[in-house]
CSV table of C-alpha atoms in Angstrom, one decimal:
chain,number,residue,atom,x,y,z
A,1,MET,CA,79.9,-30.0,22.5
A,2,LYS,CA,83.0,-31.4,20.8
A,3,SER,CA,86.6,-30.5,21.5
A,4,ARG,CA,88.4,-28.4,19.1
A,5,LYS,CA,92.1,-27.9,18.3
A,6,ASN,CA,93.8,-26.6,21.4
A,7,LEU,CA,90.5,-26.7,23.3
A,8,THR,CA,89.3,-29.8,25.2
A,9,ARG,CA,86.0,-30.2,27.0
A,10,PHE,CA,85.9,-31.7,30.5
A,11,THR,CA,82.5,-33.1,31.5
A,12,TYR,CA,83.2,-35.8,34.0
A,13,ASP,CA,80.5,-36.6,36.5
A,14,ALA,CA,83.0,-37.8,39.2
A,15,THR,CA,84.9,-34.5,39.3
A,16,ALA,CA,84.1,-31.1,40.6
A,17,PHE,CA,85.4,-29.4,37.4
A,18,GLN,CA,83.3,-29.0,34.3
A,19,GLY,CA,84.6,-26.7,31.5
A,20,TRP,CA,87.2,-26.2,28.8
A,21,ARG,CA,91.0,-26.5,28.9
A,22,LEU,CA,93.1,-24.4,26.6
A,23,CYS,CA,96.5,-25.9,25.9
A,24,ILE,CA,98.9,-24.7,23.2
A,25,SER,CA,102.6,-25.3,22.7
A,26,LYS,CA,105.3,-23.5,20.7
A,27,THR,CA,109.0,-24.2,20.6
A,28,GLY,CA,108.9,-26.3,23.7
A,29,THR,CA,106.9,-24.0,25.9
A,30,THR,CA,103.4,-25.1,26.8
A,31,PHE,CA,100.6,-22.7,28.0
A,32,THR,CA,97.5,-24.1,29.7
A,33,LYS,CA,94.4,-22.4,31.2
A,34,TYR,CA,91.2,-24.0,32.5
A,35,PHE,CA,87.9,-22.2,32.0
A,36,GLY,CA,85.2,-23.4,34.3
A,37,ASP,CA,81.5,-23.3,33.5
A,38,LYS,CA,80.6,-21.9,37.0
A,39,LYS,CA,82.8,-18.9,36.6
A,40,TYR,CA,81.7,-18.0,33.0
A,41,GLY,CA,78.0,-18.9,33.3
A,42,GLY,CA,77.6,-22.0,31.1
A,43,GLN,CA,79.1,-24.1,28.4
A,44,ARG,CA,78.7,-21.7,25.5
A,45,LYS,CA,79.9,-18.6,27.4
A,46,THR,CA,82.9,-20.6,28.6
A,47,LEU,CA,83.7,-21.8,25.1
A,48,LYS,CA,83.5,-18.2,23.8
A,49,ALA,CA,85.9,-17.0,26.6
A,50,ALA,CA,88.3,-19.8,25.9
A,51,SER,CA,88.2,-19.3,22.1
A,52,ASP,CA,88.7,-15.5,22.4
A,53,THR,CA,91.7,-16.1,24.7
A,54,LEU,CA,93.1,-18.8,22.3
A,55,GLU,CA,92.9,-16.3,19.4
A,56,GLU,CA,94.7,-13.6,21.3
A,57,LEU,CA,97.4,-16.1,22.5
A,58,LYS,CA,97.9,-17.4,18.9
A,59,GLU,CA,98.3,-13.9,17.6
A,60,LEU,CA,100.9,-13.1,20.3
A,61,LEU,CA,102.8,-16.3,19.6
A,62,GLU,CA,102.8,-15.9,15.8
A,63,ASN,CA,104.1,-12.4,16.0
A,64,SER,CA,106.7,-13.2,18.7
A,65,ARG,CA,110.5,-13.1,18.3
A,66,LEU,CA,112.5,-16.3,18.8
A,67,VAL,CA,115.8,-16.3,20.7
A,68,ASN,CA,118.0,-19.3,19.9
A,69,GLY,CA,115.0,-21.1,18.6
A,70,LYS,CA,112.9,-20.5,21.7
A,71,LEU,CA,110.3,-17.9,22.8
A,72,SER,CA,111.8,-14.9,24.4
A,73,LYS,CA,111.2,-14.3,28.2
A,74,THR,CA,109.2,-11.2,27.4
A,75,THR,CA,106.8,-13.2,25.1
A,76,ILE,CA,106.4,-15.9,27.7
A,77,SER,CA,105.7,-13.3,30.4
A,78,LYS,CA,103.1,-11.6,28.1
A,79,ALA,CA,101.4,-14.9,27.4
A,80,ARG,CA,101.2,-15.8,31.1
A,81,LYS,CA,99.7,-12.4,31.9
A,82,LEU,CA,97.2,-12.9,29.1
A,83,LEU,CA,96.1,-16.2,30.5
A,84,ALA,CA,96.0,-15.0,34.1
A,85,SER,CA,93.7,-12.1,33.1
A,86,ALA,CA,91.3,-14.3,31.2
C-alpha cells in the first residue's frame, strides 16, 4: 500500500512498529498519531481508521477559528482529544 497525503505507511522489518502515521499541520501546529496494525487488525483496517480520523481532524481544523493567525487553544485541545480517542 502506498502512502497518501498526510498518511505515511511504516513497514520496516527491523522495527517493532508496523502501521500508518497521520501527520497534519496548520498555522504552525502539528498533529501526529500512529495507528498500529496489531491494534486495528491489519493494514486495511488500520488505513480505514487513520483515514476516518484524518477526515474528522481536517473538518475540525477547516471550521476552526484563528486567534492572531494561530489555532485557538480550544481547537488544539479538541484536536488532541480526537487523536487520543482514535
